[in-house]
Structure formats: structure tokens, C-alpha cells
Short mmCIF file of C-alpha atoms in Angstrom, two decimals:
data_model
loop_
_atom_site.label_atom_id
_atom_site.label_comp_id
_atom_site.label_asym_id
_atom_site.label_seq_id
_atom_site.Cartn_x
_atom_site.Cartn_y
_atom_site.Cartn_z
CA UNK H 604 6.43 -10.00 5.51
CA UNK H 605 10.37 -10.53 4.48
CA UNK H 606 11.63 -14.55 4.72
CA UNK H 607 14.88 -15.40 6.70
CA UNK H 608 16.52 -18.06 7.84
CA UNK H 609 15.36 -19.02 11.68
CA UNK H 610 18.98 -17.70 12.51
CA UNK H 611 19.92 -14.50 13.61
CA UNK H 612 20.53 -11.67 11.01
CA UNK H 613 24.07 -11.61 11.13
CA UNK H 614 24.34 -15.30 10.54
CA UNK H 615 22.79 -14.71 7.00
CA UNK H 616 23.45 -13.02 3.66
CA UNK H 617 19.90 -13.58 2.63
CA UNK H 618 18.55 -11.59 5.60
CA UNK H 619 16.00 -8.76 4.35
CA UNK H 620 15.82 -5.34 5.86
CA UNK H 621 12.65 -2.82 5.55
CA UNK H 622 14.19 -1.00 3.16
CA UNK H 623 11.04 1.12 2.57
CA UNK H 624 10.47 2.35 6.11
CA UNK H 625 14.26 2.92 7.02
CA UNK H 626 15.45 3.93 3.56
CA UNK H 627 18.67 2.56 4.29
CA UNK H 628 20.21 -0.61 2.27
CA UNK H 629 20.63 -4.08 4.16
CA UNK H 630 24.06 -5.52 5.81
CA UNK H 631 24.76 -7.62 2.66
CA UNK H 632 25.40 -6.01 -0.66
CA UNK H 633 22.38 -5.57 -2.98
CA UNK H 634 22.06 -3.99 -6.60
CA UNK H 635 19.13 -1.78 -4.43
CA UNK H 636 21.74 -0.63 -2.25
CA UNK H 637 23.02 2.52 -4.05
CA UNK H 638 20.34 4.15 -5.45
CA UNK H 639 17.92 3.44 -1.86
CA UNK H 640 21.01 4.81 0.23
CA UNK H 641 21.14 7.90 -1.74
CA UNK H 642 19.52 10.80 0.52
CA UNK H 643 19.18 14.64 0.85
CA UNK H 644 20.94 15.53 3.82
CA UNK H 645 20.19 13.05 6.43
CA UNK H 646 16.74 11.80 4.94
CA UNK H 647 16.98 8.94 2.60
CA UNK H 648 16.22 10.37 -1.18
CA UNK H 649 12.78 8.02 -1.79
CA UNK H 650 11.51 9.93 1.60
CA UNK H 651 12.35 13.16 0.53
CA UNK H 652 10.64 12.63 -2.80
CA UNK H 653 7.72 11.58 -1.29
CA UNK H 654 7.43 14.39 1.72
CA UNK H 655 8.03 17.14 -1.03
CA UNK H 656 5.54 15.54 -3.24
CA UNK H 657 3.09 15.01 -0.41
CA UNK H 658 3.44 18.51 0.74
CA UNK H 659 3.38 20.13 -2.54
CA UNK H 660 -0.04 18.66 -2.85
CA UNK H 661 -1.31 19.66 0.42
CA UNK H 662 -0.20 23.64 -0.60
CA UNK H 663 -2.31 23.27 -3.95
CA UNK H 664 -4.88 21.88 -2.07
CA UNK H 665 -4.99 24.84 -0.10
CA UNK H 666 -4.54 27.29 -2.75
CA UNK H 667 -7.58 25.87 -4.59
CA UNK H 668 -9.16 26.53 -1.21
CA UNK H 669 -8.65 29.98 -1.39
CA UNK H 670 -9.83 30.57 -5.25
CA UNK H 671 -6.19 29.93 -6.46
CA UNK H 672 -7.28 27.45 -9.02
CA UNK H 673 -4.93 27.78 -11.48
CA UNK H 674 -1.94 28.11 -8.87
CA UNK H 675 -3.09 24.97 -7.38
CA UNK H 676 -3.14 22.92 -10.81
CA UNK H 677 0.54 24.30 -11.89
CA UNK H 678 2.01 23.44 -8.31
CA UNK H 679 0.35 19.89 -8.22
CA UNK H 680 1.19 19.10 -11.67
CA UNK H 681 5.13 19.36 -10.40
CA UNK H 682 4.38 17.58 -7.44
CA UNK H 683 2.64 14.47 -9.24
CA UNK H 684 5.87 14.51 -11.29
CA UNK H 685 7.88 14.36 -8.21
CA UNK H 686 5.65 11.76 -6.85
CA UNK H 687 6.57 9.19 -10.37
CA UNK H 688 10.30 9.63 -8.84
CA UNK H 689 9.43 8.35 -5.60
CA UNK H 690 8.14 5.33 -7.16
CA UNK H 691 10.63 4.58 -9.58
CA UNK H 692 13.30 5.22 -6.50
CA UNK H 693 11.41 1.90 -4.95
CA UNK H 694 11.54 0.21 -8.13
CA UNK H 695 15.37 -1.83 -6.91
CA UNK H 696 13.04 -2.63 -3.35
CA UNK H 697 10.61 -4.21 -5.09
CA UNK H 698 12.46 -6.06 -7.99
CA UNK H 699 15.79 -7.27 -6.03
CA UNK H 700 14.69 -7.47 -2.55
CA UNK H 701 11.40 -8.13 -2.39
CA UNK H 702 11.41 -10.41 -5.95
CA UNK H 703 7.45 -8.96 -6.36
CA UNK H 704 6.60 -8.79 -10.19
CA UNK H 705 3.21 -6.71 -9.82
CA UNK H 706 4.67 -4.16 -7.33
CA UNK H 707 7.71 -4.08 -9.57
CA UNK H 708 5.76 -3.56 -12.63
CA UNK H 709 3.64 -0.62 -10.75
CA UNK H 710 6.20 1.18 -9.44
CA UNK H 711 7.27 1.47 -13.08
CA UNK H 712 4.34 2.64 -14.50
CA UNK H 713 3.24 5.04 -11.55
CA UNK H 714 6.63 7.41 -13.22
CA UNK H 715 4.93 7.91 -16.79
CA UNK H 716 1.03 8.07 -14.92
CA UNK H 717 2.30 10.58 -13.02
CA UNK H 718 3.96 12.73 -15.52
CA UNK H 719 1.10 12.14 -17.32
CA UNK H 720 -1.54 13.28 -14.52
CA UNK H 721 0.63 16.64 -13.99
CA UNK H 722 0.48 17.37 -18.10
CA UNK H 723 -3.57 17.02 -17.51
CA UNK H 724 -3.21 19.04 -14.42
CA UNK H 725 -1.39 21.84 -16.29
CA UNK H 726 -3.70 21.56 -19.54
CA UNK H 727 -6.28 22.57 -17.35
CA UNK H 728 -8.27 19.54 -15.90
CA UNK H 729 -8.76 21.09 -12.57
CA UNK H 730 -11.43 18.02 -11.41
CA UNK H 731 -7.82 16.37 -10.72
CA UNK H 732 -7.45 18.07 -8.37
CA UNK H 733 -10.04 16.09 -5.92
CA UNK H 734 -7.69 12.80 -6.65
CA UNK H 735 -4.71 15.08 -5.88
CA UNK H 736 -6.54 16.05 -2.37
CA UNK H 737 -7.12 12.31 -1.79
CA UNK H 738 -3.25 11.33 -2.53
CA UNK H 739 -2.40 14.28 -0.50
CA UNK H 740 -4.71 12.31 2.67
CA UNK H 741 -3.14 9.22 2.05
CA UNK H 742 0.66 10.37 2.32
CA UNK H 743 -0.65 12.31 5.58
CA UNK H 744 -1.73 9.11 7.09
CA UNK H 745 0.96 6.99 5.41
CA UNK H 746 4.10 8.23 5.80
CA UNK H 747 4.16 9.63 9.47
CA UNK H 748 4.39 5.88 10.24
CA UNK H 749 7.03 5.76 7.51
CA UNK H 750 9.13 8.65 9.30
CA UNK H 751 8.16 8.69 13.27
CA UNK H 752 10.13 5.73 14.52
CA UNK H 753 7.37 5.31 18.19
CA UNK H 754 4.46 5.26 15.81
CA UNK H 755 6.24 2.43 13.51
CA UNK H 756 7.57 0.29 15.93
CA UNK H 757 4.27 0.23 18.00
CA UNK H 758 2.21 -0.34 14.72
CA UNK H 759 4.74 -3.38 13.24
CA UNK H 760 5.15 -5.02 17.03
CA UNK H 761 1.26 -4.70 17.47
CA UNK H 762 0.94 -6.30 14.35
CA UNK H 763 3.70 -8.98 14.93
CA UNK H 764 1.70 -9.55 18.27
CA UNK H 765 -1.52 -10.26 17.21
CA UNK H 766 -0.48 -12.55 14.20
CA UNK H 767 0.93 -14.65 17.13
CA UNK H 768 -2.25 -14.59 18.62
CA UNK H 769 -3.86 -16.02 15.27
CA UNK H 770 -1.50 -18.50 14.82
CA UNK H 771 -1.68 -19.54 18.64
CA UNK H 772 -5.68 -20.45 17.29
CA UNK H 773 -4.16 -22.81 14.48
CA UNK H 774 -2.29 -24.67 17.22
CA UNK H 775 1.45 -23.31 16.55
CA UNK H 776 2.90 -20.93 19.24
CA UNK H 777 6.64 -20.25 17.88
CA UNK H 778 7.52 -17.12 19.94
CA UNK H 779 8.60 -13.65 18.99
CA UNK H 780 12.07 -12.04 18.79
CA UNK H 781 14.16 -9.75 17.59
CA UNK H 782 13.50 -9.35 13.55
CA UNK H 783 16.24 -8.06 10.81
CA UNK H 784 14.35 -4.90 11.01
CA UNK H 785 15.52 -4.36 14.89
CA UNK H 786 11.65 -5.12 15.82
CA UNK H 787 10.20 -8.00 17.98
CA UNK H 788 8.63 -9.06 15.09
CA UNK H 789 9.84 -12.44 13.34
CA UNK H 790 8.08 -15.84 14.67
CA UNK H 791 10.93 -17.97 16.51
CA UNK H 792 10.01 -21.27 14.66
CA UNK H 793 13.09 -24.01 15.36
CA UNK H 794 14.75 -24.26 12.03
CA UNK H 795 15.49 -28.31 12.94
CA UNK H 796 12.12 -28.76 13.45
CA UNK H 797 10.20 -26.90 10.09
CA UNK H 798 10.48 -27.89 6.59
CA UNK H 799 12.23 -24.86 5.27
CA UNK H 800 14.51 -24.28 8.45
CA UNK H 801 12.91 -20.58 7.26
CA UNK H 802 10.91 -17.95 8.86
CA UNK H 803 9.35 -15.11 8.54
CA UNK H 804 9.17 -11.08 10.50
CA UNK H 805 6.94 -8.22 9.95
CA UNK H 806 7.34 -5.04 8.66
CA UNK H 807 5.74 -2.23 8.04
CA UNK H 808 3.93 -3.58 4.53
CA UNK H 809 2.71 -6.12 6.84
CA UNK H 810 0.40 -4.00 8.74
CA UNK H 811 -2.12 -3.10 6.32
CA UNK H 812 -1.26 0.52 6.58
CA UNK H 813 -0.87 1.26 2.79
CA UNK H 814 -4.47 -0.23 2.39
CA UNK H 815 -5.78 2.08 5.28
CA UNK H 816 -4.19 4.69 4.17
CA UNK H 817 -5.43 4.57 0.51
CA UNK H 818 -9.55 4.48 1.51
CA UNK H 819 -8.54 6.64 4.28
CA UNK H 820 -7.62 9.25 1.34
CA UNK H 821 -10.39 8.87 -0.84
CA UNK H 822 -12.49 9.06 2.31
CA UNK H 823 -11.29 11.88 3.97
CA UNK H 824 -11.04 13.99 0.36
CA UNK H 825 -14.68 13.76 -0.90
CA UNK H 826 -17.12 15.97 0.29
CA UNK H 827 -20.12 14.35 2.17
CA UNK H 828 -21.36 13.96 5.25
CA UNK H 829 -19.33 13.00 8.44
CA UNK H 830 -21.90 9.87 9.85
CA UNK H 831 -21.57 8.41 6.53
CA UNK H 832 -17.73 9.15 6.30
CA UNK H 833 -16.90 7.63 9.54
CA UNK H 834 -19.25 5.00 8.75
CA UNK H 835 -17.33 4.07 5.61
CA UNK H 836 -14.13 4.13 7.21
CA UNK H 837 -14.68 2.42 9.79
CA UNK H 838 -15.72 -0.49 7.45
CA UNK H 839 -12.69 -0.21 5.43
CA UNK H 840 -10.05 -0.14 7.91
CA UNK H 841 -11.95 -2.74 10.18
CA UNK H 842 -12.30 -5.49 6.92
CA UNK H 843 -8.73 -4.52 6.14
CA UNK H 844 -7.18 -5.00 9.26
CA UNK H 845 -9.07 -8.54 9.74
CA UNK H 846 -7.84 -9.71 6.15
CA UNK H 847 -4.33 -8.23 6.84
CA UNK H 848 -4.35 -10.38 9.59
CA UNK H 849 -5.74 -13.75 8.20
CA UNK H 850 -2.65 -12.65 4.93
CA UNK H 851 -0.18 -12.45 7.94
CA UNK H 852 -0.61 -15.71 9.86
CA UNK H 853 -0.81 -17.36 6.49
CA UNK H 854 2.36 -16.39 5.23
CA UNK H 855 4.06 -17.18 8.63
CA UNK H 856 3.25 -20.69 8.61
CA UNK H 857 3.76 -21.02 5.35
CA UNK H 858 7.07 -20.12 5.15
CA UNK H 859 8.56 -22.74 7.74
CA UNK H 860 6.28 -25.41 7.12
CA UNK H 861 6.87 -25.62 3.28
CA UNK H 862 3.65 -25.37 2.05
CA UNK H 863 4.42 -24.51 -1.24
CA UNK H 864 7.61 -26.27 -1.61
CA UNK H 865 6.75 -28.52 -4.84
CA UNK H 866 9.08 -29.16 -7.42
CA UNK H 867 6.92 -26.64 -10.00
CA UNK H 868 7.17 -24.04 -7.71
CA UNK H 869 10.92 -24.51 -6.68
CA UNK H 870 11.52 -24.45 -10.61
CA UNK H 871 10.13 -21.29 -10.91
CA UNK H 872 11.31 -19.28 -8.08
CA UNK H 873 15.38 -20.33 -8.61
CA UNK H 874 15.40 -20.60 -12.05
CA UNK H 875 13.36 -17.47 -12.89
CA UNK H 876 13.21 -15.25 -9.99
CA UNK H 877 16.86 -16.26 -8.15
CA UNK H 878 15.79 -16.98 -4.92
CA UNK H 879 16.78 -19.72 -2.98
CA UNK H 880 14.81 -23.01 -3.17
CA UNK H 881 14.09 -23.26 0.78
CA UNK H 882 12.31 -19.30 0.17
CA UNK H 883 9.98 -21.53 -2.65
CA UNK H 884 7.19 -21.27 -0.01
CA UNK H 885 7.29 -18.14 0.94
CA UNK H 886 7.32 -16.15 -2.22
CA UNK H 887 4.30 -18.35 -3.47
CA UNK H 888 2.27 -17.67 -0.73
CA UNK H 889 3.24 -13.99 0.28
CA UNK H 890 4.37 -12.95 -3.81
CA UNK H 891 1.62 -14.76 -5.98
CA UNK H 892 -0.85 -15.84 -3.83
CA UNK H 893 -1.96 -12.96 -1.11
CA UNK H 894 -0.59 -10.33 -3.30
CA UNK H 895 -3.35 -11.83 -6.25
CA UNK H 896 -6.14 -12.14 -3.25
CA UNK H 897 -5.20 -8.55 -2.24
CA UNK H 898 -6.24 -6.98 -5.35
CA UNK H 899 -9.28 -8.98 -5.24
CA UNK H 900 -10.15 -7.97 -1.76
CA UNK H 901 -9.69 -4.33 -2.19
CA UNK H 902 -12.10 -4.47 -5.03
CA UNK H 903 -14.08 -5.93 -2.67
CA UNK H 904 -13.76 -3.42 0.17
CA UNK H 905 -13.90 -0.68 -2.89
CA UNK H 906 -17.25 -1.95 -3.21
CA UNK H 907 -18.43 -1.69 0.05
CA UNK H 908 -17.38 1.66 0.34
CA UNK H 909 -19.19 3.02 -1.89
CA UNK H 910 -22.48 1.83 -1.31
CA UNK H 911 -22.08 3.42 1.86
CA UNK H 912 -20.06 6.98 0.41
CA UNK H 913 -21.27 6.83 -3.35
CA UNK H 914 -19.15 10.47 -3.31
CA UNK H 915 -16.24 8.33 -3.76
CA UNK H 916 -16.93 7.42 -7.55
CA UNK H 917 -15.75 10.78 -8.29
CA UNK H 918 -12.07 10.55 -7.68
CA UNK H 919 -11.92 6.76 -8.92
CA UNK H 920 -13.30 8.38 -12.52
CA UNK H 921 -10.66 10.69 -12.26
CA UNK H 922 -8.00 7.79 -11.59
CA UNK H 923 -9.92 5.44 -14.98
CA UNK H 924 -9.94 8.62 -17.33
CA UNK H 925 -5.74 9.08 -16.89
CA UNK H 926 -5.76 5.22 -17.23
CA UNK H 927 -7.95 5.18 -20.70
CA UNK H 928 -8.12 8.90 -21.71
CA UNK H 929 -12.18 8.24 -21.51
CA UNK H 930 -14.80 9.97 -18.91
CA UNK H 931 -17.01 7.42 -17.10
CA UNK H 932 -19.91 7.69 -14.87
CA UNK H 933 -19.24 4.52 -12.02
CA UNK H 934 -22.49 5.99 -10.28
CA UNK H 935 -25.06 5.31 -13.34
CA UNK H 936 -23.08 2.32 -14.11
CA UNK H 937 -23.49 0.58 -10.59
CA UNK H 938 -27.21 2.48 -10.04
CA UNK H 939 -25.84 4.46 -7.05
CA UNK H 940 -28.61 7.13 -7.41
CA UNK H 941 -27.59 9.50 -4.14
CA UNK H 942 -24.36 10.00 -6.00
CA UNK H 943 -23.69 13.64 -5.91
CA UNK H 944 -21.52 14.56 -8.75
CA UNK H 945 -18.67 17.33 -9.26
CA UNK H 946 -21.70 20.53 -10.42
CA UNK H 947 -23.58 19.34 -7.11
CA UNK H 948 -26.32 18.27 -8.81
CA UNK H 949 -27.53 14.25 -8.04
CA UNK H 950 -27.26 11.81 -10.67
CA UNK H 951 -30.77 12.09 -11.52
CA UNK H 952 -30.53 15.87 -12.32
CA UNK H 953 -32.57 16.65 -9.46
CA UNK H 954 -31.22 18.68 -6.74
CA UNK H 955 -30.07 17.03 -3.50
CA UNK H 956 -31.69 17.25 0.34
CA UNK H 957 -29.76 19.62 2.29
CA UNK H 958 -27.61 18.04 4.55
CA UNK H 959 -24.58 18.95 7.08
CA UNK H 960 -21.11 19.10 5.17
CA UNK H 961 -18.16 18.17 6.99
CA UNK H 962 -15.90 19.10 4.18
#
């Protein structure tokens, strides 16, 4: 959820576009601006990455399918190289416009865990191939919203929509208008009568989608049954969108009302991070503070899932052994005995009950 000025976007050069979603760089000059405008033909170059990475997964998926396993594990170790570029093409988003240290930070390391991923791939580690199916889900669920302009304006206006509604709750009913992003998405608050004379508009990172889409994945790439599956995602997606929600109508109010606008804070964020002192509130709550709960959250909703769809342990193992170079067993550690593991035997040793396989 970008800040701006409660002006129009032409009156300001601080004015914040989606950068991710359109690909394109914002009116005012920006050291993002020329690698993000770079494309291949007419599709911006960090959505062309990330459709040929995307679909070079879903082929090796396919080829593993059909018995083609060593194919598959050549083909997806280019395509997890491809997909480090995409990240480290969103690296300028992140850093100059967005000002976010932790998704600045992981969209440099996703480059060398990628690269490294594909030489495991191509070494032989075929069992990364499940996490390569679940990566493969997410970007099918992910970036149609990125690319079909219907499906993204409903989702970010929806979204813009019901935040209202939450707010309206907490007593403050500012409106909705036209947003930098061409939505009507950014809370009207009266600049002469907030704090910051700031406010804020949503974009597509606002909706929860990336969330969604990442238990979505892992969901939808395991192989268990379908009551449990649905079950599990319909969990996810429902805790996600309700804490999405509760992150978004935080952030909105406290971006005009100055919340966060304490001479610490305003220290930090123009001295160290560049931004203006009247955006002090804004990246506190929306940079440090729901970006820190966020991680804590999906832990949380990690949690849940898998007491529900234990079969999800299996790609997570894959994603801690490229992160310490060390197998682990998540279902002995957190006792989840129906866990059926990668030879289709249970944890236990003991074969499982036969049951229907949606997969």
C-alpha cells in the first residue's frame, strides 16, 4: 500500500506507481526506472522472466509426468536460474521505490538460491522437483492477476473497497478515488485536516495475493486427498484475506493520522532511508511493522496448514535443505504421524489406508 500526498498524482514527484504489476517506471524519474522499463517486445523484461520461468517449470513438471525424469530436472534447473533474474530485476522496486529492507534483501538472495537450486536440480536431486511443481502453482495463480488487466483491477478495487468498509467500523469514512495506479483505490482523506496531509492507495501487494498464491502452490502440488486439500486452502486463503485486511486499514489510517510520526522514527526514515519526514508514518507501520507481523503470521497460517495437509512438510524440507545443505524430517519433529513421505510409506514405516488421490 504506496504513500502519497492527498493530492492528485500529477501534483507530486513523490507519487508511487505499481511498478510490479504494470512493469512500467513512474512519471517522475527514479534510479528503478531503467532497468524496470526494459522489456522483450512489448512485455516489460521482469514479466517475461517470470512467464518463461513459470512455464519452463510447468513443461518439466510435465515431462516428469511422463517418465522424463532427467529431462524434467535439466529444464527446471534453467528455469530456477531464470527465476533468480526475475528477482534481482525487482531488486530497484523494492530498494528505491518501495524503501523495504527485508524484501530488498530477499530479492537479492532469491538470485544465488536459485542458481543454487538449479545446480542441485542438475546434480541429480530430483525430490526438487515437488518444490519446483509448487512454484510452478504459485506463478499460475499469481501472475495472471499480474498480466490480465479485468482480473487486477477487480481484485485491487475489491480490495480498496472493503478496507473502506473496515475503516468505516473505526469511525473514519474518507472516500475512494482515483489512485496513482489509475485504480479507485487511494482513501480521499483531506490533507488540511490529517497530520501528515498524506495518504495512502492499494495495489496489487495489497491484496494478499502473493500470500494466497504461495499456500495455494504448496497446496495444490502435494499429493493427498482433495477434502483435506480444499479444507486446507480454504483455511489459508480465508485467515489470509482477514489479516490482509486488518494490515490494510491499519496502514491507511496510519499514514494520514501520523501515528508513527515521533522524532526517533522521523530520524530514521530521512536520515537513513531518504524519505520524506511526513512518509515517517507510513513506512513504520506498512515497512517495519506489518511487514515483521507478516512473517509471523504466515508461520502461523504455515502451521495450521499442516496439521490439516501434513503432505506439505515435504516441499518445505526441500526449501530448509537448499537453505542449510542438511535433510530434515518437519513431520517427526512436530509428531505429525499421518505424514506420508516421498517412498509412500507413513512416518511410522507402516503402510498407509488407501484413500482417493486427487493428484
Amino acid at each position: 500500500m504506496p504513500a502519497l500526498p492527498a493530492t492528485t498524482a500529477s501534483e507530486t514527484s513523490t507519487a508511487v506507481v505499481d511498478l510490479v504489476s504494470t512493469g512500467a517506471a513512474s512519471a517522475s524519474v527514479s534510479p528503478s526506472a531503467g532497468l524496470l522499463s526494459m522489456s522483450i517486445g512489448s512485455i516489460p523484461l521482469s514479466d517475461s522472466l517470470a512467464w518463461i520461468a513459470i512455464g519452463a517449470f510447468v513443461v518439466a513438471i510435465v515431462l516428469q509426468w511422463r517418465d522424463a525424469a532427467t529431462p524434467a530436472r535439466y529444464l527446471a534447473a534453467g528455469a530456477w536460474v531464470v527465476f533468480g533474474g526475475f528477482w534481482l530485476t525487482m531488486f530497484p522496486h523494492y530498494y528505491f521505490e518501495v524503501k523495504s529492507p527485508l524484501q530488498s534483501l530477499l530479492t537479492l538472495a532469491a538470485l544465488p538460491l536459485c542458481a543454487y537450486t538449479g545446480y542441485l536440480l542438475a546434480r541429480g536431486r530430483e525430490s526438487l522437483l515437488l518444490l519446483t511443481k509448487a512454484v510452478a502453482c504459485m506463478g499460475l495463480i499469481y501472475l495472471p492477476v499480474e498480466t490480465i488487466p479485468v482480473v487486477r483491477t477487480w481484485l485491487i478495487e475489491t480490495t480498496a473497497a472493503q478496507t473502506h468498509f473496515g475503516m468505516e467500523l473505526l469511525g473514519h469514512s474518507p472516500g475512494l478515488t482515483e489512485g496513482a495506479n489509475g485504480y479507485v483505490s487511494k482513501f480521499d482523506f483531506d490533507p488540511n485536516e490529517t497530520v501528515t496531509g498524506r495518504t495512502t492507495y492499494i495495489i496489487t501487494a495489497c491484496t494478499g495475493i502473493g500470500s494466497m498464491a504461495i499456500f495455494g502452490g504448496l497446496i495444490a502440488a502435494v499429493k493427498a486427498p482433495l477434502k483435506r486439500k480444499a479444507t486446507a486452502f480454504a483455511i489459508a486463503i480465508g485467515v489470509i484475506w482477514f489479516l490482509n485486511l486488518v494490515r490494510n486499514v491499519f496502514i491507511g489510517l496510519a499514514s494520514p493520522w501520523g501515528w508513527f510520526q515521533q522524532d526517533v522514527f522521523v530520524y530514521v526514515a530521512t536520515e537513513f532511508m531518504g524519505a520524506p519526514a511526513d512518509r515517517t508514518s507510513y513506512i513504520v507501520a506498512h515497512n517495519f511493522i506489518a511487514q515483521s507481523l507478516s512473517i509471523v503470521a504466515l508461520l502461523g497460517i504455515t502451521y495450521l496448514v499442516v496439521r490439516i495437509l501434513p503432505e506439505v512438510f515435504d516441499p518445505l524440507e526441500e526449501v530448509l535443505f537448499i537453505l542449510t545443505g542438511t535433510e530434515y524430517d518437519l513431520a517427526d519433529a512436530f509428531g505429525a504421524d499421518a505424514a506420508v513421505r516421498p517412498d509412500g510409506g507413513s512416518e511410522s514405516g507402516s503402510a498407509p489406508d488407501p484413500e482417493p488421490n486427487d493428484d
